[in-house]
Tab-separated table of C-alpha atoms and ligand atoms in Angstrom:
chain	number	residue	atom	x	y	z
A	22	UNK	CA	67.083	104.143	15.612
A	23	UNK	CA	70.345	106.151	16.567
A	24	UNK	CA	72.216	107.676	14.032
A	25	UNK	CA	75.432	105.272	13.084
A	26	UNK	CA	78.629	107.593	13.342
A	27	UNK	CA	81.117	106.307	10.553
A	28	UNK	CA	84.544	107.042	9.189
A	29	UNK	CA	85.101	108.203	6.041
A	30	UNK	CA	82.914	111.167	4.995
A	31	UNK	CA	84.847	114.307	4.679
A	32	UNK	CA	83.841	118.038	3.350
A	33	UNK	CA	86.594	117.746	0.737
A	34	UNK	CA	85.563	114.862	-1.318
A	35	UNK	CA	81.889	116.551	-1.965
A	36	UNK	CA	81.297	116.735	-5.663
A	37	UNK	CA	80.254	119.823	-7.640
A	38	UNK	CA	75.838	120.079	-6.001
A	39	UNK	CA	73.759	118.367	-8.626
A	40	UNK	CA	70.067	118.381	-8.744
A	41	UNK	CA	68.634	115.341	-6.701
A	42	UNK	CA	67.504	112.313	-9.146
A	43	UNK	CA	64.282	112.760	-9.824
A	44	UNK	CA	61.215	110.103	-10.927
A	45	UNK	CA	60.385	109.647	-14.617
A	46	UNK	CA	56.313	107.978	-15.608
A	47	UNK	CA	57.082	104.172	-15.229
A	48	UNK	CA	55.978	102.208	-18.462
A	49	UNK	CA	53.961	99.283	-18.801
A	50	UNK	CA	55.130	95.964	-17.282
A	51	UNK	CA	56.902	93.794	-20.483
A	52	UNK	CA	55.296	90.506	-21.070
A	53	UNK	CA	57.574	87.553	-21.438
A	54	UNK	CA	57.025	84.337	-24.148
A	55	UNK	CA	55.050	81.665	-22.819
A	56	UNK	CA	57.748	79.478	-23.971
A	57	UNK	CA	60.562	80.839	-21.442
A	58	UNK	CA	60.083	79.249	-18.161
A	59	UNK	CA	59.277	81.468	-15.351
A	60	UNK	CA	61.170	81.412	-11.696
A	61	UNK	CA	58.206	80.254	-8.870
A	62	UNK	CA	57.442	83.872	-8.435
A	63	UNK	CA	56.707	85.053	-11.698
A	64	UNK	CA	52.849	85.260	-11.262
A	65	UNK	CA	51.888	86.016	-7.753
A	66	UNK	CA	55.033	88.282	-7.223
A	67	UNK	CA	55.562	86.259	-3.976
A	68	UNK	CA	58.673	84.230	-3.521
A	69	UNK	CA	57.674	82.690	-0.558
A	70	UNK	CA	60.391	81.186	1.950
A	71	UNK	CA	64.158	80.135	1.179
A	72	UNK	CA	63.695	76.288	1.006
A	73	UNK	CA	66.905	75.360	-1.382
A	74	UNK	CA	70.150	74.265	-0.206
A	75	UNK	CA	73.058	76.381	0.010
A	76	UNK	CA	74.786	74.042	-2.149
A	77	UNK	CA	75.050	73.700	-5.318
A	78	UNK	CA	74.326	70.155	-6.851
A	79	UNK	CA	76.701	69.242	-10.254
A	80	UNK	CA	73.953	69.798	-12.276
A	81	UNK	CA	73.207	73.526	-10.614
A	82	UNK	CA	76.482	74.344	-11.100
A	83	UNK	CA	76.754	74.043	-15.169
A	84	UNK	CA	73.592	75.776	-15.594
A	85	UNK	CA	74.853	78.393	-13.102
A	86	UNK	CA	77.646	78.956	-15.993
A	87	UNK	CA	75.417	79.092	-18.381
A	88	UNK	CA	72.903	81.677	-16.918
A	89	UNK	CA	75.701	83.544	-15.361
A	90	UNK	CA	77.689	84.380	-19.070
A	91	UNK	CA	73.814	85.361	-20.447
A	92	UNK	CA	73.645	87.615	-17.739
A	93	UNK	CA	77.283	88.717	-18.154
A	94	UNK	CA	76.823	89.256	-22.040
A	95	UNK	CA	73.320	91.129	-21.385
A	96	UNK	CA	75.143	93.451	-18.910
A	97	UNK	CA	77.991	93.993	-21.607
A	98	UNK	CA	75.187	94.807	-24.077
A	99	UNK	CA	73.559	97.307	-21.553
A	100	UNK	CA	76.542	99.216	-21.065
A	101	UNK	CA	76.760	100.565	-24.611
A	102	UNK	CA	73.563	102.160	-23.658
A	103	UNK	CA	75.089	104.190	-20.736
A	104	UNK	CA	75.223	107.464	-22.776
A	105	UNK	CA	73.743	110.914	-22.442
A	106	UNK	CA	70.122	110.459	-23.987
A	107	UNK	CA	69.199	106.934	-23.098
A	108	UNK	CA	66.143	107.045	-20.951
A	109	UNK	CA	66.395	104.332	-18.232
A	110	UNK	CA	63.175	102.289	-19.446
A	111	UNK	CA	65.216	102.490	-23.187
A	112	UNK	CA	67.649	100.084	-21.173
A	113	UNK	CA	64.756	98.010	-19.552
A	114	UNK	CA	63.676	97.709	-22.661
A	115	UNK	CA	66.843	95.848	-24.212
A	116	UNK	CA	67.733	93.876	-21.503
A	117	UNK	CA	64.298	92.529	-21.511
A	118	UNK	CA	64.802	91.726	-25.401
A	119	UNK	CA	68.321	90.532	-24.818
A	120	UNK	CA	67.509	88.120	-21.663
A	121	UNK	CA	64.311	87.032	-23.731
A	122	UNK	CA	66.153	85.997	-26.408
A	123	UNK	CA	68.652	84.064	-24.752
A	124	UNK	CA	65.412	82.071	-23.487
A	125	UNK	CA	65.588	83.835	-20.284
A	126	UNK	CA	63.138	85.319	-17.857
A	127	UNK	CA	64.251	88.447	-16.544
A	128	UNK	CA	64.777	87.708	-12.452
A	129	UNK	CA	63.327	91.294	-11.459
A	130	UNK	CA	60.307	90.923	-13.186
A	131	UNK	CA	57.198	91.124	-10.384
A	132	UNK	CA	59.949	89.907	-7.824
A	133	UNK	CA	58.142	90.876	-4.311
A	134	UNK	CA	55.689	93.071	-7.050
A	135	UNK	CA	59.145	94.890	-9.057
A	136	UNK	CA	57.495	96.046	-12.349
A	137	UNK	CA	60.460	96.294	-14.083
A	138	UNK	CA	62.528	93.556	-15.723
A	139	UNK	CA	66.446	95.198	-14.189
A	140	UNK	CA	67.253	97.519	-12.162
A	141	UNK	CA	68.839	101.093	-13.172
A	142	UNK	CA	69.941	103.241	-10.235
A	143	UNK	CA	71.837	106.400	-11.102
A	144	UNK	CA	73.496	108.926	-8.775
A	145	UNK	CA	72.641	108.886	-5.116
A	146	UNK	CA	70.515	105.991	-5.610
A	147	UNK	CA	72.114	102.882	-4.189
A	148	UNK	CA	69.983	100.050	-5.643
A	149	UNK	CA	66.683	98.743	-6.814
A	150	UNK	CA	66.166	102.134	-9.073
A	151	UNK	CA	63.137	101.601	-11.332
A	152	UNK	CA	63.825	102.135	-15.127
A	153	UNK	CA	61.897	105.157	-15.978
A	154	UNK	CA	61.498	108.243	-18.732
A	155	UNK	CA	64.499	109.988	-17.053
A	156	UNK	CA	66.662	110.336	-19.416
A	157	UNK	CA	70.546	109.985	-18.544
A	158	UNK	CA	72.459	113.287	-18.709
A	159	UNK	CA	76.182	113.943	-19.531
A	160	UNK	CA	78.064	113.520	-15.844
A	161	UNK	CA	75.695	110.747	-14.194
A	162	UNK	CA	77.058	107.704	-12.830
A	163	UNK	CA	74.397	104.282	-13.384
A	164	UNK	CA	74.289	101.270	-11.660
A	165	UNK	CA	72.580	98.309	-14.170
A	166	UNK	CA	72.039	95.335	-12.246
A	167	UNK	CA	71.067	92.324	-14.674
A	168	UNK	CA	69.781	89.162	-13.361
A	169	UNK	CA	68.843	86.157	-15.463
A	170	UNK	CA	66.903	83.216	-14.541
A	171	UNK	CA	67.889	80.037	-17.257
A	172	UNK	CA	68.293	76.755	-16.776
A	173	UNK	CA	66.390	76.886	-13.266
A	174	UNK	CA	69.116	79.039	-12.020
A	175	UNK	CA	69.322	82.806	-11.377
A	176	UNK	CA	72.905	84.681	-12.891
A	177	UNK	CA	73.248	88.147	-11.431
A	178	UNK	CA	75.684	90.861	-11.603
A	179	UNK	CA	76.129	94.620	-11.875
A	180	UNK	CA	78.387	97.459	-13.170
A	181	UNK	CA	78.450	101.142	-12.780
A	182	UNK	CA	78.949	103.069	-15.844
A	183	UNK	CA	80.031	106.402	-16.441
A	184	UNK	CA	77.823	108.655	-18.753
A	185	UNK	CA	79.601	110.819	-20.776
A	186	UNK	CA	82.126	113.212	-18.798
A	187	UNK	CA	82.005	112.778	-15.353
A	188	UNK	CA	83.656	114.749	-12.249
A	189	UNK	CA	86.989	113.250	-10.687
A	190	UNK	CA	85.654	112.150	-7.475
A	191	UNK	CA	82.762	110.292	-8.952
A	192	UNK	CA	85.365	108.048	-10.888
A	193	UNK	CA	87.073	107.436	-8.064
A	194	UNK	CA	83.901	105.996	-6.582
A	195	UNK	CA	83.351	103.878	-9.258
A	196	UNK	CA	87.207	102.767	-9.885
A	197	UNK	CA	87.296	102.150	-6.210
A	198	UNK	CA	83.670	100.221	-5.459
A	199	UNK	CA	85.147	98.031	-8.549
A	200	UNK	CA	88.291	96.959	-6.254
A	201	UNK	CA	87.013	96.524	-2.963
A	202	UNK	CA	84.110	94.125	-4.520
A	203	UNK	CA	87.400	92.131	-6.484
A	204	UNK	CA	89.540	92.525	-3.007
A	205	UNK	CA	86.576	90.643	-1.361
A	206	UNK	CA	86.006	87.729	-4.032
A	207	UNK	CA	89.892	87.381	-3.601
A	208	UNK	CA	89.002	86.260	-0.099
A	209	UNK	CA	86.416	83.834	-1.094
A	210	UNK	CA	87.540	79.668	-1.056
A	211	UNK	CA	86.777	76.821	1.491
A	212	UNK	CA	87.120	76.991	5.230
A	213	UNK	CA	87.169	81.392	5.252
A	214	UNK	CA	84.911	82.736	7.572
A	215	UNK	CA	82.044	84.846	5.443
A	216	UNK	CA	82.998	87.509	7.301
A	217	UNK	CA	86.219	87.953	5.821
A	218	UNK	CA	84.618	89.293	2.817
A	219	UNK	CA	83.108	92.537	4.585
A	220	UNK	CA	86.214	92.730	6.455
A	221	UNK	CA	88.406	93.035	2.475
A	222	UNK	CA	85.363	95.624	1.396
A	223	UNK	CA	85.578	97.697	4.363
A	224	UNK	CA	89.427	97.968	4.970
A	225	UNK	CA	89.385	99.289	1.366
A	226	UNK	CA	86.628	101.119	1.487
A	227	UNK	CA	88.152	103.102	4.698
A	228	UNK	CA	91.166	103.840	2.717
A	229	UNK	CA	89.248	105.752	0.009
A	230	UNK	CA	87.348	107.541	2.810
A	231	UNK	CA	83.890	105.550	1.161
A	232	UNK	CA	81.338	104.281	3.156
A	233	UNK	CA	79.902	100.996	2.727
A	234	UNK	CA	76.201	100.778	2.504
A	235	UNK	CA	74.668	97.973	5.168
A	236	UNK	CA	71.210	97.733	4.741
A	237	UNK	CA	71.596	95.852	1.576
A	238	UNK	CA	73.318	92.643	1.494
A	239	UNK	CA	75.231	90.126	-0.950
A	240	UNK	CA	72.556	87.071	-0.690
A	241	UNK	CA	72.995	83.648	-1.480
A	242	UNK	CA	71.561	82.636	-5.428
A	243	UNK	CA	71.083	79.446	-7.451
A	244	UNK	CA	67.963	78.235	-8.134
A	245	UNK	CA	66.189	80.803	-5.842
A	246	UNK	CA	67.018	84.947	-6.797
A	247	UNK	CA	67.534	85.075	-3.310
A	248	UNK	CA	68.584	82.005	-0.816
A	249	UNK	CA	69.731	81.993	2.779
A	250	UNK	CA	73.254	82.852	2.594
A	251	UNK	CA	73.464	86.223	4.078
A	252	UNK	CA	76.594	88.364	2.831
A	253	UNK	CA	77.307	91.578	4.585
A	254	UNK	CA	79.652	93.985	3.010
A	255	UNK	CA	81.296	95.657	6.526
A	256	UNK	CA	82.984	93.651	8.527
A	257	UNK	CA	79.950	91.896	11.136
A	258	UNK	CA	82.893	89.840	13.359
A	259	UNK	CA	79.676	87.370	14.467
A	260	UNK	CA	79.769	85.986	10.639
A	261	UNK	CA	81.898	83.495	11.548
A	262	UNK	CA	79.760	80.389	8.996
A	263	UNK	CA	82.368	78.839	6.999
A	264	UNK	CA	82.744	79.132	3.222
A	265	UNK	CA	82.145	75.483	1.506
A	266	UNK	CA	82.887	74.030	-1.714
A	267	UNK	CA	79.535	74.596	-4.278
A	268	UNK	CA	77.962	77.548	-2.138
A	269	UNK	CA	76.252	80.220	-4.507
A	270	UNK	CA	76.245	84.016	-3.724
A	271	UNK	CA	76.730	86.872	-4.826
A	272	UNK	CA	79.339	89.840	-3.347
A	273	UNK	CA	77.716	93.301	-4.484
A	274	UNK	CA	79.325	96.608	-2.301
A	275	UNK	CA	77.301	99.580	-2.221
A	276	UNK	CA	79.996	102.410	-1.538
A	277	UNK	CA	79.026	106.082	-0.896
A	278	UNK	CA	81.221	109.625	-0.905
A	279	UNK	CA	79.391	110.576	2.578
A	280	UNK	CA	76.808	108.617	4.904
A	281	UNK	CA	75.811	105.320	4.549
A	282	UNK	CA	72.136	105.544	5.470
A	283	UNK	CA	69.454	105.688	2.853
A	284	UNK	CA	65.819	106.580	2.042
A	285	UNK	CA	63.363	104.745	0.127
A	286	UNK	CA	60.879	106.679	-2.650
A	287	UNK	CA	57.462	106.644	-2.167
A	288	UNK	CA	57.458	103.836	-5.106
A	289	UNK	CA	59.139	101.127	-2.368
A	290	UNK	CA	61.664	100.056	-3.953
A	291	UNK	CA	64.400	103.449	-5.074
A	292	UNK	CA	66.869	103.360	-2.088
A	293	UNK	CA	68.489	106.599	-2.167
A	294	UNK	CA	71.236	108.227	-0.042
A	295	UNK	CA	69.635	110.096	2.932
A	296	UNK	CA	72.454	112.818	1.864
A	297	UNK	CA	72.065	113.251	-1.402
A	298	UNK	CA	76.391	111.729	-2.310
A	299	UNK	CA	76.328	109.404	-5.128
A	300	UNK	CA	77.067	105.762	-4.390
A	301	UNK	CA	78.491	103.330	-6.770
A	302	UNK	CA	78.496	99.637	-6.619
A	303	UNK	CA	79.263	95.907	-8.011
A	304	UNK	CA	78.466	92.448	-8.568
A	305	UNK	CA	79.289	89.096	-9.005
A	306	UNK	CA	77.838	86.440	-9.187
A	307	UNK	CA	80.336	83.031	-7.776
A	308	UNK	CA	80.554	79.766	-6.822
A	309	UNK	CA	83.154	78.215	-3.795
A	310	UNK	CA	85.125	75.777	-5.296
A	311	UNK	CA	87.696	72.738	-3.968
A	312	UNK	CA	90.486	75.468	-3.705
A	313	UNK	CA	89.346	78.784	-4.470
A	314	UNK	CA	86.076	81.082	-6.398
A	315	UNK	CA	84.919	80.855	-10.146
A	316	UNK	CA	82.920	83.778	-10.936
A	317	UNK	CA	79.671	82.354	-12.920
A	318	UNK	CA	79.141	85.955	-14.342
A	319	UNK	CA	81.519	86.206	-16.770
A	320	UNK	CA	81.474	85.534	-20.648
A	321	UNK	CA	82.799	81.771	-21.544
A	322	UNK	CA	85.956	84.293	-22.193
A	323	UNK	CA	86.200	85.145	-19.227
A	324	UNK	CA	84.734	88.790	-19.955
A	325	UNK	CA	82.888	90.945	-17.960
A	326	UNK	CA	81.262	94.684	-17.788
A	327	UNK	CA	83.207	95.733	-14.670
A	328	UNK	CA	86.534	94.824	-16.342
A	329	UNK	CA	85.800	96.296	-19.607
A	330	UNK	CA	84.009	99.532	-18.772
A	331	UNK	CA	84.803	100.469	-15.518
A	332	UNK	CA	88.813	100.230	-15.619
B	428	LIG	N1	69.557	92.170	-8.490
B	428	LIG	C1	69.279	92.660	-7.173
B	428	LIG	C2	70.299	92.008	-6.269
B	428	LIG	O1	71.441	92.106	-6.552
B	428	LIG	C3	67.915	92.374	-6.705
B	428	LIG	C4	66.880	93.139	-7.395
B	428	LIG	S1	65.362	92.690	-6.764
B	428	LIG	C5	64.319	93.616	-7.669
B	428	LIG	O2	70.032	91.339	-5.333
B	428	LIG	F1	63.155	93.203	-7.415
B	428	LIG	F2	64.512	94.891	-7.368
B	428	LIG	F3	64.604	93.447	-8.928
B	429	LIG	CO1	72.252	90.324	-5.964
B	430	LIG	CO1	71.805	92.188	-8.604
């Protein structure tokens, strides 16, 4: 494949040369209650093909609320964990508890054969890290993505956290990924195009000089981690589908300091940034309504991780 040119990456914006992210040993697999019921997948590790609709029944819709503020509170809880010290798997650990004990199975869990019950990617690594022994140092930024399956219905949503002291330019990754993903939602209500929400992520991100990661994708969710509403976060003019009241999906932007392509570890699953620049990112969970978007993945007040840690 050629190499994409893009805007945005400049020499000035590099931050201080860190040592790449390396691998930690990757504990054993956490075993769930037989009383918390399990998402289709949970056994084989297979998925199998998007059969639900891509809207949401009443019914779907208060038990999206319901998983989406578990997964909301679990990410809150997460967050106080995102401190020099904590070894990734330490936070795999107590989201596992925490999801568990709201009577949840944690979504990741032996997804397409993920051992790991979230997903902790710190630094250059733009999604699907694997909690591990690494142990987060003063300076990193992490990406915790929580997802939640309760109530037949997956919640799932994501915040980058700052560990400890870290560099100017690296907040302004974070403090900016934050925005464009809220510029986009702002976009979201019956009858817009789905293209208008790259188009919101992208215009920002271009301001800030950021890339904006393509190979990974907002996705529809509901009753199925991932259904067949496809969300770009650039602007793809050919997404032209119309938004429509009770669709489910999430809007998660992947922003970089440099390129936008990315390598995957020799586990299959690590995506980090063929450069080495750190990448921050996103998400929300949210549901189209008569007139506008209600995010599903916030607390029943209204809280969430990206508004309380990352402003
Ligand atoms: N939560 C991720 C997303 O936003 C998906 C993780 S899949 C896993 O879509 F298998 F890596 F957990
Ligand atoms: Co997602
Ligand atoms: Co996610």
């Amino acid at each position: 494949m050629a190499k994409r040119k893009r805007k945005g990456a400049t020499a000035t914006l590099a931050p201080p040369s860190e040592p790449p992210v390396q691998p930690g040993m990757i504990g054993p697999r956490r075993s769930v209650p037989a009383t918390v019921a399990r998402p289709p997948y949970a056994l084989s590790g297979d998925p199998g093909p998007s059969v639900s609709d891509v809207v949401r029944t009443p019914d779907e819709i208060a038990s999206m609320r319901r998983a989406g503020a578990a997964a909301a509170e679990v990410l809150m809880i997460a967050g106080t964990l995102a401190v020099p010290g904590t070894p990734t798997d330490a936070i795999d650990a107590r989201v596992h508890d925490e999801i568990v004990s709201r009577g949840g199975y944690p979504s990741p869990l032996n997804y397409r054969g993920f051992p790991k019950s979230v997903c902790t990617s710190v630094n250059e690594i733009i999604c699907h890290g694997i909690p591990d022994t690494r142990q987060l140092r003063d300076g990193d930024i992490i990406n915790i993505d929580v997802t939640i399956f309760l109530d037949g219905v997956h919640g799932d949503t994501s915040c980058t956290f700052l560990v400890g002291d870290v560099d100017e330019v690296s907040t302004m990754l974070v403090r900016e990924t934050r925005i464009a993903m809220y510029e986009a939602i702002n976009v979201v209500a019956p009858g817009q195009p789905f293209n208008a929400i790259g188009r919101a992520i992208q215009t920002h991100a271009e301001k800030h000089r950021l890339g904006v990661v393509r190979d990974f994708i907002g996705h529809g969710v509901g009753t199925e981690f991932h259904s067949n509403l496809q969300i770009p976060h650039y602007y793809q003019p050919r997404f032209t589908k119309k938004m429509e009241s009770g669709m489910s999906f999430t809007i998660e932007p992947m922003l970089t300091l440099g390129g936008i392509d990315f390598v995957l570890w020799d586990d299959d699953w690590t995506a980090a940034t063929s450069d080495g620049r750190r990448t921050a990112q996103f998400e929300h969970t949210m549901i189209v309504t008569a007139d506008g978007v209600e995010l599903t993945t916030v607390t029943p007040g209204g809280e969430c991780a990206a508004d309380i840690y990352a402003t």
